[in-house]
Every structure is written in structure tokens, then in C-alpha cells.
Short mmCIF file of C-alpha atoms and ligand atoms in Angstrom, two decimals:
data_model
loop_
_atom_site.label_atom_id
_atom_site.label_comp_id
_atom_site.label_asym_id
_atom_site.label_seq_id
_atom_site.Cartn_x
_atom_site.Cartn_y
_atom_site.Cartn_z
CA UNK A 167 -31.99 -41.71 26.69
CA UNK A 168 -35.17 -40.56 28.90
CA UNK A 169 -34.27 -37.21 30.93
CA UNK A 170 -35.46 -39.30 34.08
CA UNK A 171 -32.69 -41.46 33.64
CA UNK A 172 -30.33 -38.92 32.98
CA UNK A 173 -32.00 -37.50 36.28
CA UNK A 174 -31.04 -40.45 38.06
CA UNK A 175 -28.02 -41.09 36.93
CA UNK A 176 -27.19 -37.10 38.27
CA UNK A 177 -28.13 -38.73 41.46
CA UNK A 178 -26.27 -41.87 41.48
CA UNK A 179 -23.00 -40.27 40.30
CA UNK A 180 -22.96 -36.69 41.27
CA UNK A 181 -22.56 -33.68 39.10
CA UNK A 182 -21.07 -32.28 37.25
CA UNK A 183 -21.63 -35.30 34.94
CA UNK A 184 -21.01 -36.20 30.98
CA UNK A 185 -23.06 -39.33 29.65
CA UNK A 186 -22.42 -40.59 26.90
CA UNK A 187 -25.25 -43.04 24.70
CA UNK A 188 -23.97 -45.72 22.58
CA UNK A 189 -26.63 -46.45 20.99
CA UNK A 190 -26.96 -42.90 19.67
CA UNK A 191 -23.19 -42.96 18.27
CA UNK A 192 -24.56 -46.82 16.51
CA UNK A 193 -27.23 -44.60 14.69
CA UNK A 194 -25.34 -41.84 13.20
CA UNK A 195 -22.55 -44.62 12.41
CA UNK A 196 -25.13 -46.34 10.23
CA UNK A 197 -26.66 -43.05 8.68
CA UNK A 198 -23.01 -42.30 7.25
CA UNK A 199 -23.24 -45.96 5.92
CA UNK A 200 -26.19 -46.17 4.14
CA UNK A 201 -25.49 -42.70 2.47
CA UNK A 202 -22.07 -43.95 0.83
CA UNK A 203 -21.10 -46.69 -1.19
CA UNK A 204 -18.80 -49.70 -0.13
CA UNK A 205 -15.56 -48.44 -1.23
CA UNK A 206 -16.16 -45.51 1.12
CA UNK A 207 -14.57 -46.14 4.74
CA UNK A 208 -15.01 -43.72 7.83
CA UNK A 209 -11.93 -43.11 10.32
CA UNK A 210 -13.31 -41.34 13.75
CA UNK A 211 -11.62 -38.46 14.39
CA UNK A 212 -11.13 -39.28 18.15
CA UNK A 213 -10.07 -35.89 19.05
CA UNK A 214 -13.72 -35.29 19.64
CA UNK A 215 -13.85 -37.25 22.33
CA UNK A 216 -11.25 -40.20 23.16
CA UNK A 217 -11.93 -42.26 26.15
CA UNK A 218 -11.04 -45.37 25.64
CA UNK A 219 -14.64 -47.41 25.96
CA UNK A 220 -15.57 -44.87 22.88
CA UNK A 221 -13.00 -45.57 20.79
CA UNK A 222 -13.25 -49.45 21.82
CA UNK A 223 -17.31 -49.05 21.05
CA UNK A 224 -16.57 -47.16 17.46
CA UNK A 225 -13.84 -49.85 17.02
CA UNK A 226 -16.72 -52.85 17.32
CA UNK A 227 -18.89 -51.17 14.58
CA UNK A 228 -15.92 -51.12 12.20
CA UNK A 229 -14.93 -47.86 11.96
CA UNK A 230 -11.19 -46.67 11.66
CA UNK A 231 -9.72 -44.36 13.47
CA UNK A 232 -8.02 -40.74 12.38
CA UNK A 233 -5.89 -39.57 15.24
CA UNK A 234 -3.97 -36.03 15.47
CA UNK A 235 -1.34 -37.11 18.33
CA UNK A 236 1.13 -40.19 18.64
CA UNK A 237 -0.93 -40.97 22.14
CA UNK A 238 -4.13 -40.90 20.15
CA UNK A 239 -2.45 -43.19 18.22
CA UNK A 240 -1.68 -45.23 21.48
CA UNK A 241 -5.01 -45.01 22.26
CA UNK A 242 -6.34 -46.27 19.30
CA UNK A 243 -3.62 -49.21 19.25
CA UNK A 244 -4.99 -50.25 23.30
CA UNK A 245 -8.15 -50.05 21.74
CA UNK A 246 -7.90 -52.80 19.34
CA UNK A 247 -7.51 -51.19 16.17
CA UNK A 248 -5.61 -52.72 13.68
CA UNK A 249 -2.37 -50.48 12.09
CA UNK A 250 -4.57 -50.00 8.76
CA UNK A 251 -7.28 -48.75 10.50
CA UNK A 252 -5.27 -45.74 12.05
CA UNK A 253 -4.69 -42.73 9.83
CA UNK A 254 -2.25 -40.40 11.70
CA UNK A 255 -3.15 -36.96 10.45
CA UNK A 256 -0.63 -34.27 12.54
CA UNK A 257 0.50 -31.09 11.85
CA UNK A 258 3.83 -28.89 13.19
CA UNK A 259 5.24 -32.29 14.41
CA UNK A 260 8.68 -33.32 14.09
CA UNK A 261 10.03 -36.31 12.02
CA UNK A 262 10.62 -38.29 15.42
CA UNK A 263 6.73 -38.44 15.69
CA UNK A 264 6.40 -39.68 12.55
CA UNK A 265 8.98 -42.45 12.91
CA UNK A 266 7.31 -43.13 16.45
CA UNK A 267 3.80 -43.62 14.35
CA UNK A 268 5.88 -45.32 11.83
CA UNK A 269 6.90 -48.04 13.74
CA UNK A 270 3.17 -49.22 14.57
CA UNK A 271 2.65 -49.47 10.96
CA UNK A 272 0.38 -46.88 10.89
CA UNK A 273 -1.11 -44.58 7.63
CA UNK A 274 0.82 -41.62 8.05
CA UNK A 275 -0.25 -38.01 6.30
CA UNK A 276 2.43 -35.02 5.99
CA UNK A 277 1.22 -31.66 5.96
CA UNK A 278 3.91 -29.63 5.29
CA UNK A 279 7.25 -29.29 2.29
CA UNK A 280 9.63 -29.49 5.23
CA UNK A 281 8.67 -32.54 6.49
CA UNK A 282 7.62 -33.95 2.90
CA UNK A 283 11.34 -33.61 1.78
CA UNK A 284 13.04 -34.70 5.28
CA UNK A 285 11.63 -37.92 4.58
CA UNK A 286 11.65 -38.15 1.33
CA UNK A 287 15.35 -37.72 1.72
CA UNK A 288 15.47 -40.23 4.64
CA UNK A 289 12.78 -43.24 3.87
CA UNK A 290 12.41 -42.40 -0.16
CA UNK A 291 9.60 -44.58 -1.10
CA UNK A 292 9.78 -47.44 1.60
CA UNK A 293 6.87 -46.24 3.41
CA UNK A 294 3.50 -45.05 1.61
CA UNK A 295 2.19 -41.71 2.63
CA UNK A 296 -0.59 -39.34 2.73
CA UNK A 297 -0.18 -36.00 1.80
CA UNK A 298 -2.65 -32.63 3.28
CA UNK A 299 -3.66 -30.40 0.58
CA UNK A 300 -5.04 -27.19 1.74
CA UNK A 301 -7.30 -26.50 -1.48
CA UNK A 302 -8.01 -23.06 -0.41
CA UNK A 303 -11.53 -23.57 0.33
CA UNK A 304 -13.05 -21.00 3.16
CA UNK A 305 -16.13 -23.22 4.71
CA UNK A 306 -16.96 -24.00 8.00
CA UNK A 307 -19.52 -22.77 10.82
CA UNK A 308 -16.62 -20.38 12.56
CA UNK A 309 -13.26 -18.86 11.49
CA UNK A 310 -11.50 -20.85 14.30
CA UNK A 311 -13.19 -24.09 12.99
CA UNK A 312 -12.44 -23.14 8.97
CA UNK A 313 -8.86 -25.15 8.11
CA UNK A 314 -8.93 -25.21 4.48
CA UNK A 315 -8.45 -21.13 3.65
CA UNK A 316 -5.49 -19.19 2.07
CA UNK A 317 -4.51 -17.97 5.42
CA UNK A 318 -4.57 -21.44 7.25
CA UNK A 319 -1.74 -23.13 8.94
CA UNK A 320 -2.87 -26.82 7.84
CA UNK A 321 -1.84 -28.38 4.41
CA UNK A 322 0.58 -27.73 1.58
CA UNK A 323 -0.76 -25.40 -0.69
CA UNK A 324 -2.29 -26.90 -3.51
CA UNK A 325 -0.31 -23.95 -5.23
CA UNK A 326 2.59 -25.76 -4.37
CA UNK A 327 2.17 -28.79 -6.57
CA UNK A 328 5.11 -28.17 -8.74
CA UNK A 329 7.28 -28.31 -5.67
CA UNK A 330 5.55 -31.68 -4.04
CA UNK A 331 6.35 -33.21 -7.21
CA UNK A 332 9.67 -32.13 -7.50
CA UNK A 333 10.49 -33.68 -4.07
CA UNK A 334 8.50 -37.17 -5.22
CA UNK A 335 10.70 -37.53 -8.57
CA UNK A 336 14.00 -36.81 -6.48
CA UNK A 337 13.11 -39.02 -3.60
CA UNK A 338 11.11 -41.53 -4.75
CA UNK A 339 8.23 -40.82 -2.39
CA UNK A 340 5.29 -43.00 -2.31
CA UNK A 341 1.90 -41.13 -1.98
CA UNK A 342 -0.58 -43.35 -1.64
CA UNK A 343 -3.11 -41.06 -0.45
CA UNK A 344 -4.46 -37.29 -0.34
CA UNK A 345 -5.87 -35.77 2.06
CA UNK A 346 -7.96 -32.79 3.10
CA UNK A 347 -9.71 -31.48 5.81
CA UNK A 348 -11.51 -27.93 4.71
CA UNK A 349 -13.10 -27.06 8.55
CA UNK A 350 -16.00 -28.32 10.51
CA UNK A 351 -19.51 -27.66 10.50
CA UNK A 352 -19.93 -27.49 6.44
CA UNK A 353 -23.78 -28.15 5.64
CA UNK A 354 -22.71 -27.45 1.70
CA UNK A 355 -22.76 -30.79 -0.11
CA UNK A 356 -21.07 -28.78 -2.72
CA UNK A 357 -18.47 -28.22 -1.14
CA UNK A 358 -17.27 -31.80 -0.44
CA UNK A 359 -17.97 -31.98 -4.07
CA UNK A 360 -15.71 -28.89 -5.37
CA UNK A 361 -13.02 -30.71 -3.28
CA UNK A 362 -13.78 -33.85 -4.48
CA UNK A 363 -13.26 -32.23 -8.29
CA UNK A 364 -10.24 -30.92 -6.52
CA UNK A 365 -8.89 -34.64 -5.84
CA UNK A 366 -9.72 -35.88 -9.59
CA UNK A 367 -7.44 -33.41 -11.01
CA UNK A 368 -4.52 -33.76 -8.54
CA UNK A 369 -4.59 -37.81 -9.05
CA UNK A 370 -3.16 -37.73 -12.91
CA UNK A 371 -0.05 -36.74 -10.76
CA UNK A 372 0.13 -39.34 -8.54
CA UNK A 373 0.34 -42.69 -10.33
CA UNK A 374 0.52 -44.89 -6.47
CA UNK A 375 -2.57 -43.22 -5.08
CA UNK A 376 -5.02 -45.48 -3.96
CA UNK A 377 -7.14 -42.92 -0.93
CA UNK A 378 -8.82 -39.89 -1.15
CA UNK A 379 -9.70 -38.86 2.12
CA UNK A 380 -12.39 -35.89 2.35
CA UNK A 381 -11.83 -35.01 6.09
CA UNK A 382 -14.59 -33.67 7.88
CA UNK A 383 -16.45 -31.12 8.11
CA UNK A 384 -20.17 -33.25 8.45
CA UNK A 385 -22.58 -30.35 10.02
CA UNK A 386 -24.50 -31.30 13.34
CA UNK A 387 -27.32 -29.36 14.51
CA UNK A 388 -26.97 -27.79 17.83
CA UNK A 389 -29.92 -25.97 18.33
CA UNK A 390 -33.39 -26.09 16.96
CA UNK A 391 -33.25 -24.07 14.21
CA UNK A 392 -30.63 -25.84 12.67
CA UNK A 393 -30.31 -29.08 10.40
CA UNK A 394 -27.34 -32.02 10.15
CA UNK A 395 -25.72 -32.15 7.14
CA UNK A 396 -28.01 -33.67 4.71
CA UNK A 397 -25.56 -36.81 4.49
CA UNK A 398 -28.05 -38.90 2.22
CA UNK A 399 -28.08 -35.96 -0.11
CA UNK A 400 -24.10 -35.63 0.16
CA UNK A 401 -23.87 -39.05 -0.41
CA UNK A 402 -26.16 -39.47 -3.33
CA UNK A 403 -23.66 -36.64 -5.03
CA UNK A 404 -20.29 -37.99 -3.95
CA UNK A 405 -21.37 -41.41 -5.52
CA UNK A 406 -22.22 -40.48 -8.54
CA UNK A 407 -19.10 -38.07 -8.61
CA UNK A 408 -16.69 -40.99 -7.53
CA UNK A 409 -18.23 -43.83 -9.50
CA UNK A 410 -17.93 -41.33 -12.74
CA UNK A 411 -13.87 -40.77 -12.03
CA UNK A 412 -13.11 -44.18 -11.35
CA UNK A 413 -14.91 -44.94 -14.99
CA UNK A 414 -13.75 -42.04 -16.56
CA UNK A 415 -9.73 -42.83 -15.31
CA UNK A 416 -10.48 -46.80 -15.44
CA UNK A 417 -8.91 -46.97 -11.99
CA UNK A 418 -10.18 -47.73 -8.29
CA UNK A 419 -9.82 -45.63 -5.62
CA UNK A 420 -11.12 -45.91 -1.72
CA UNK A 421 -13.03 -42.59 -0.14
CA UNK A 422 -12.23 -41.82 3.02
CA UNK A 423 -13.76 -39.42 5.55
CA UNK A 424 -13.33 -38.36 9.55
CA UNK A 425 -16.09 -38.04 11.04
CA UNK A 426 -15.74 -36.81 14.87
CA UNK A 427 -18.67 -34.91 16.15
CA UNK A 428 -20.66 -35.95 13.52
CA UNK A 429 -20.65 -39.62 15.49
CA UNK A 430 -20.89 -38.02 19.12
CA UNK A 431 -22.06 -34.64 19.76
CA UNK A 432 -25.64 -36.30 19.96
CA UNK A 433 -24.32 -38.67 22.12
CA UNK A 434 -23.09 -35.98 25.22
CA UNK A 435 -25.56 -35.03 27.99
CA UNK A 436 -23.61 -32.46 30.51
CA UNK A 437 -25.44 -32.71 33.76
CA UNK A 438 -25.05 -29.93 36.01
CA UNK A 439 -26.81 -28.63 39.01
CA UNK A 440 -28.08 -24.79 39.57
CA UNK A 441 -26.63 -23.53 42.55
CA UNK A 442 -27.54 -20.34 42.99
CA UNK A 443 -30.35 -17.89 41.05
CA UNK A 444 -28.91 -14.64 40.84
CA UNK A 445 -31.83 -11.23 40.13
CA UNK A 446 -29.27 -8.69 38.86
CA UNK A 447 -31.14 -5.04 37.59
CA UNK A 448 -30.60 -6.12 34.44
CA UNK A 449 -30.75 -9.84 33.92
CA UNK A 450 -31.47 -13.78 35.96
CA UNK A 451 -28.33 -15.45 36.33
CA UNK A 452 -28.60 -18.96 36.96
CA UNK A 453 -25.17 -20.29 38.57
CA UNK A 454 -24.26 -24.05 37.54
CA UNK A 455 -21.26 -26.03 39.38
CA UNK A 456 -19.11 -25.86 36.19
CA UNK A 457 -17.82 -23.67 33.83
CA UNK A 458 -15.99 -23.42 30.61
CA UNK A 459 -13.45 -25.16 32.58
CA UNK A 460 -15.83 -28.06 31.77
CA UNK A 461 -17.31 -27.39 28.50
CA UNK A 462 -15.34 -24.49 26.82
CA UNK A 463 -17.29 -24.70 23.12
CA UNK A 464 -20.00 -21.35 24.16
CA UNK A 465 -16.64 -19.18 25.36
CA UNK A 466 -14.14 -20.46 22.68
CA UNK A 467 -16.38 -20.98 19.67
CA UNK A 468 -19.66 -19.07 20.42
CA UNK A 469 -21.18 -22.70 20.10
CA UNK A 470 -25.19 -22.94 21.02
CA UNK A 471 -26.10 -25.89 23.13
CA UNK A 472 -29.62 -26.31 23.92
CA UNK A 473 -29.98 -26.38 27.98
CA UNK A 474 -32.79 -27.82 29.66
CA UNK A 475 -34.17 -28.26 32.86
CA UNK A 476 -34.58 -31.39 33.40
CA UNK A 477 -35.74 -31.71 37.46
CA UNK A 478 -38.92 -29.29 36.55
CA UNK A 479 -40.99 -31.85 35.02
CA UNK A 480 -44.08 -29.84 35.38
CA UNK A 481 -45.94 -28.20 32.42
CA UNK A 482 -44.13 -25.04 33.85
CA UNK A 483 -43.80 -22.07 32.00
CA UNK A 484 -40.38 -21.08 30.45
CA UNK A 485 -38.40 -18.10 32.24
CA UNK A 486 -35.52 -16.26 30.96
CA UNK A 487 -32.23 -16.99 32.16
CA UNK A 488 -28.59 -16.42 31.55
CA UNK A 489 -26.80 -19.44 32.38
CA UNK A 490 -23.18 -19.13 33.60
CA UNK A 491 -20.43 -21.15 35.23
CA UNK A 492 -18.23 -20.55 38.53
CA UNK A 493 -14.85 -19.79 37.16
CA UNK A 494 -13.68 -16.48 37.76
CA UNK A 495 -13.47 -15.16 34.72
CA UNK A 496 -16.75 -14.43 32.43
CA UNK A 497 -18.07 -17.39 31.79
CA UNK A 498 -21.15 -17.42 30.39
CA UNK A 499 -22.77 -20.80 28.81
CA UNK A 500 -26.11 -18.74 27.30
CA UNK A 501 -27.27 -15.73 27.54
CA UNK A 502 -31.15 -14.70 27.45
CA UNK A 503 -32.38 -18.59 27.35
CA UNK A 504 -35.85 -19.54 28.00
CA UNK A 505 -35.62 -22.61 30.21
CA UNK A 506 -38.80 -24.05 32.40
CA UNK A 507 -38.69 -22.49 35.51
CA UNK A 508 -35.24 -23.16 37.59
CA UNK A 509 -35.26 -23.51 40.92
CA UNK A 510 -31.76 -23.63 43.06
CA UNK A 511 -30.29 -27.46 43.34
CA UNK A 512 -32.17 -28.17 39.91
CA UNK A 513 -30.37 -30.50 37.49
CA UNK A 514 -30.05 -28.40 34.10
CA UNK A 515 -28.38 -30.68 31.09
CA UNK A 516 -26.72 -29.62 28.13
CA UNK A 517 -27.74 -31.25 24.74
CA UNK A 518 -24.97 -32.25 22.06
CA UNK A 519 -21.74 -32.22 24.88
CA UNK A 520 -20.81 -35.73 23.23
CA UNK A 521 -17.74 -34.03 21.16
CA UNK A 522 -15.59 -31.22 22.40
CA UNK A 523 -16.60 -31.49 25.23
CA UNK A 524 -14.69 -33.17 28.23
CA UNK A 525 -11.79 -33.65 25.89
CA UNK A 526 -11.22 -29.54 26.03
CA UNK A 527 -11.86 -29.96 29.60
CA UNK A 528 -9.41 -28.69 32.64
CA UNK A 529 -8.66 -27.96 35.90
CA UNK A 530 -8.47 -24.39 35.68
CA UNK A 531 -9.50 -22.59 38.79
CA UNK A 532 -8.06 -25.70 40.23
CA UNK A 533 -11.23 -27.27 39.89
CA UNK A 534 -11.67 -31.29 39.42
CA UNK A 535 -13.12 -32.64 35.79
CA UNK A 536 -16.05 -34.50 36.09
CA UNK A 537 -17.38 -37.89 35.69
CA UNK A 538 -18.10 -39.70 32.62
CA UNK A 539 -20.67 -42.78 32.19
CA UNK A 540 -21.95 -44.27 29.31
CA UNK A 541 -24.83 -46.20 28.49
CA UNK A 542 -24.19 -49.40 26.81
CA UNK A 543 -26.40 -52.27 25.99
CA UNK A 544 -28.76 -50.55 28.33
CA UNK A 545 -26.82 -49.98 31.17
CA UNK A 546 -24.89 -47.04 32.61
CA UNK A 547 -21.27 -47.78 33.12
CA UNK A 548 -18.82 -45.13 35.00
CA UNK A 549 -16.17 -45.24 32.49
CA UNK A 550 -13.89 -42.24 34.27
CA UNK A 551 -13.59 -41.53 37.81
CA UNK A 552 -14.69 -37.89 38.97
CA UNK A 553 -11.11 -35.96 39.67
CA UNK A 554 -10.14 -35.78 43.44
CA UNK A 555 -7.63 -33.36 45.14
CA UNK A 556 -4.53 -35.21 44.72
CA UNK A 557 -5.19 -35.22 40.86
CA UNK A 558 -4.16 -31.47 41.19
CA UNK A 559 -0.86 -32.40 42.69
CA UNK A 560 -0.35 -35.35 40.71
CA UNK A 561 2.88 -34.74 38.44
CA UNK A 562 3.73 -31.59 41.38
CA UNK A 563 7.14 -31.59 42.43
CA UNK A 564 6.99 -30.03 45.89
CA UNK A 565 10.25 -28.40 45.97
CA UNK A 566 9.99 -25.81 49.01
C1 PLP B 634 -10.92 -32.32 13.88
C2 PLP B 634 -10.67 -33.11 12.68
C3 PLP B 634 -11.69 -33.89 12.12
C4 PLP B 634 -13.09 -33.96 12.70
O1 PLP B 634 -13.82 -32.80 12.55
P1 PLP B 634 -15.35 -32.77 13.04
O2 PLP B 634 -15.81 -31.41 12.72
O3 PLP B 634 -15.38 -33.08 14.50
O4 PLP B 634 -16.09 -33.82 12.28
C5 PLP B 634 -11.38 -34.66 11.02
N1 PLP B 634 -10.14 -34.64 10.46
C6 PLP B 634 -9.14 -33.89 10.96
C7 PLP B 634 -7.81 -33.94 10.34
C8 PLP B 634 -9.37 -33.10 12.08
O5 PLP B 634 -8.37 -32.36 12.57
#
């Protein structure tokens, strides 16, 4: 998309603003597919971003969907996926979630012993399972993002194999797949491959598995300095690692993985407007009409987006700005950025907002969430209303 569209559509629709591009979500579909072999399927981890023309546009290019929540599940199932194209990965649920996902039919993945021999005990080997390993890998762009260390909450230890199998023999489990999910943000092709190695060993003890699902974890770059995970590269490796297995253990097996911003953090423009330029004695505040209210990722992860202003279309010279929202609270987007000359009432946009990004959205400061539109087959479609006031008070129970 052309920053004079996005410029228009700021107009047309008001800001603050996410747009989303399809067409950028079709290309880094088809990278992931020309880097793996056939037997390799990708399920969209939809916690990235989940409205329901995404997951209905992911849906047409085949994808699957991995979903964290019985309503992403919900989602998924208004969305047209079919029940074998829905991996439910939770964790710290109760059974009743399970049985809810359960009855849709859905792949299912338990994460924890307690769980594992609950239904074990209950549905013995009448519905196929996945099962989270945590294989005590640290990687990952940020200890918030990293899920796969010792001190993790995700998984069952892989040092508790002797106990998963103990539960399988007296139960009669079926475990049809393994899972893992080491973080997000891992540029390390090794590292896929170390879990991959991982995997190989673990399936001598599973005689029904048919899936190994790698997770995540696919790097995007956020600023300019920065590269994607080399997926070609990653693929190239996990090939020739796979097809080798399969010889080696004369069996088949299908590769999974769950992509989520990989797909659409490209996609995500975040249009805001400067309100106010603020001199300080220290520093140039620019003032947008959002916050981390809106996009959270710079407070909560440290995340970099590149900001740009997008209404100075002159060869202007770049100034240096701190960028920060209007919650009351600090709430700083970027400190010390050099962005072409901003001038109050300019539209600024923020590169990459496509994942994380509305979805961690809220109305704190009672503030409304913005608009979403997304570009499809060349035209912009409003695909969520901007909130109004009686969104606030929606599920309010005035009382006094
Ligand atoms: C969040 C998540 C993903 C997606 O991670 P990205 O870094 O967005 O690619 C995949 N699988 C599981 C289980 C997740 O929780």
C-alpha cells in the first residue's frame, strides 16, 4: 500500500486507524510455502490478530488455524474452517474447555500432567491428542516472549517423560501429535532444528504419532536494521532433517507450524494524528491521539516500530522526536526518533501494527478502540466500527 492511500484512507475514516493489506498477508503466506515441503502444513496463530475477515482471508489461502481460547475456536469455526484445520493449543484451562473444544471435533493439545491424566482417566484413548513439550530451550527476542525455558509456565517438561508415559500405558491415551512452541522472534534456524532433533527422539515413544508441530517463533523485522527469519534457509534445513527421519524410521509424519505475526505484522499500518508538539528543556514530544491503550507492544515488550510521517511529503529534513500517547500514565511509543519534520494535525503511521496490535488493545483511560479497514482485492473495506460511548457502558449494570 502507497502512504497516499493510507493518507486518504486517515481521511475517509478518521484516526486513530489500523489497516490491514491482504495482499501483504498472501505474500508472506506463499514465502512459508515455497520454503517447506508438502507434508508441511501452517495453522495461523490468530491470537495475533483475529477479526473475523482475517481469519476468513487466511482461511481462503488454505491455511489452518491454531487458536489459544475456546472463542478463538468459535471464531475460527464462523470463519469456515473445517474441525481438522483447528489446533486448540491452551494452557491453565480446565477440562470443561477441553470437552467444549472437544465437541467441535477439534485437534486438541494438553500442556500440563494434571490435565494429561484427568483425561486420560476420563476419555482413555477415544479422542487423539496433542501433547506441549517444553524442551527447555531459552530463544526468543524478549524474556516475556521466550516460552520454551526451564522456568516457563507452558509445556510438560520434557524431563517428565517417564511420567507422560506412565499415564499413556494406564489410560490408553492416544497422542497423535507433539507439540512445541519455544518463544517468538527466533531468527536461529538452528534452533527449530535442535527441537526438531528433540521431536525424533521423543517419537520412538509414541507409536500413534502422526504431527510434529514446531510452533512459532518465525522472526519479523521491525526496524531497519533487522532481518526476517531467513525462512528459505530454515526450510532448506528442516527438509532435509525431516525427509532423513521419516527414511531413517520408515514412517510418515506431517510438520506443522503457527505462524502469527510472521503472516501479519507487515500487514498493520496504525494511523494516528499529532496533536500537539511539545519543546520540553530536554527533549520534542510529539503527542499522537492514542496510546498504549492502542498499541501496547513499545510499553509491554520494548518492541521498535518504525514511525513515519506520512502528511510531510516534502524532501524535508528529519527532526528528532519522542513520540508518545495521551494516556495518563508514561506512555511513550519512541524515544529520540528521527521523523521528517512534524507539524501539529500531521498523520504519523506506525509500520508492522498488523499483529499484536489491536488485539492487545483497550479502553483504558476510558478511551474508544479504533477503526479497522482492510484492503482487499484493491479496495478498502471498514471491517470494525470505531468504538462509541455506549461501548463503555455496554455490559454496565447501573445499580445506583
Ligand atoms: C503466540 C503463539 C504462536 C505465534 O507466535 P508468533 O510469534 O506470533 O508467530 C504460535 N503458537 C502458540 C502456541 C502461541 O501461543
Amino acid at each position: 500500500m502507497t502512504d497516499s492511500e493510507l493518507l486518504a484512507l486517515a481521511h475517509q475514516y478518521g484516526t486513530p486507524l489500523y489497516v490491514y493489506d491482504t495482499e501483504s498477508i498472501q505474500i508472506q503466506y506463499a514465502k512459508l510455502k515455497r520454503a517447506f515441503k508438502t507434508q508441511t502444513r501452517f495453522f495461523y496463530a490468530c491470537k495475533a490478530l483475529s477479526n473475523i475477515n482475517i481469519l476468513k482471508y487466511i482461511h481462503s489461502l488454505g491455511a489452518g488455524l491454531d487458536c489459544v481460547s475456546i472463542h478463538e475456536v468459535l471464531l475460527g469455526i464462523k470463519a469456515g474452517f473445517e474441525a481438522d484445520q483447528i489446533l486448540f493449543t491452551p494452557n491453565c484451562i480446565d477440562l470443561s474447555e477441553y470437552e467444549t473444544a472437544m465437541q467441535y471435533g477439534v485437534h486438541i493439545n494438553i500442556d500440563n500432567i494434571s490435565i494429561l491424566e484427568q483425561f486420560g482417566n476420563i476419555y482413555g484413548n477415544s479422542y487423539p491428542i496433542f501433547i506441549r513439550i517444553n524442551p527447555h530451550i531459552y530463544a526468543g527476542g524478549n524474556h516475556k516472549i521466550s516460552t520454551g525455558h526451564i522456568d516457563s509456565k507452558f509445556g510438560i517438561s520434557i524431563h517428565q517423560l517417564r511420567h507422560i508415559e506412565r499415564i499413556i500405558n494406564s489410560t490408553g491415551l492416544r497422542v497423535e501429535g507433539l507439540h512445541m512452541h519455544t518463544g517468538s522472534e527466533i531468527k536461529d534456524a538452528d534452533v527449530f532444528i535442535q527441537g526438531l532433533e528433540i521431536f525424533f527422539d521423543l517419537a520412538t515413544h509414541f507409536p500413534d504419532l502422526k504431527y510434529m508441530d514446531m510452533g512459532s517463533g518465525f522472526k519479523v523485522a521491525y526496524s531497519d536494521n533487522e532481518e526476517d527469519t531467513d525462512v528459505n534457509l530454515l526450510g532448506k534445513k528442516v527438509n532435509k532433517a525431516f525427509e532423513q527421519f521419516q527414511k531413517e524410521s520408515n514412517k510418515s509424519f506431517e510438520l506443522w507450524f503457527e505462524p502469527g505475526k510472521f503472516l501479519v505484522s507487515e500487514c498493520g499500518h496504525f494511523l494516528v494524528k499529532a496533536n500537539v508538539i511539545k519543546q520540553t528543556t530536554a527533549t520534542v514530544f510529539v503527542g499522537v491521539n492514542s496510546g498504549f491503550n492502542h498499541l501496547i507492544r513499545p510499553m509491554f515488550y520494548d518492541a521498535y516500530h518504525r514511525i513515519e510521517n506520512i502528511s510531510n511529503t516534502k524532501k524535508d529534513k528529519e527532526r528528532i522526536y519522542t513520540v508518545v500517547g495521551n494516556i495518563c500514565e508514561t506512555d511513550t511509543f519512541a524515544w529520540d526518533r528521527k521523523i521528517k519534520e512534524v507539524h501539529e494535525g500531521d498523520i504519523l503511521v506506525f509500520r508492522n501494527a498488523g499483529a499484536y496490535g489491536f488485539e492487545m488493545s483497550s479502553n483504558f483511560n476510558s478511551r474508544l478502540k479504533p477503526a479497522e479497514v482492510m484492503m482487499y482485492k484493491g479496495r478498502a473495506h471498514l471491517i470494525r466500527k470505531r468504538d462509541e460511548f455506549d461501548d463503555l457502558l455496554r455490559n454496565q449494570i447501573e445499580v445506583i
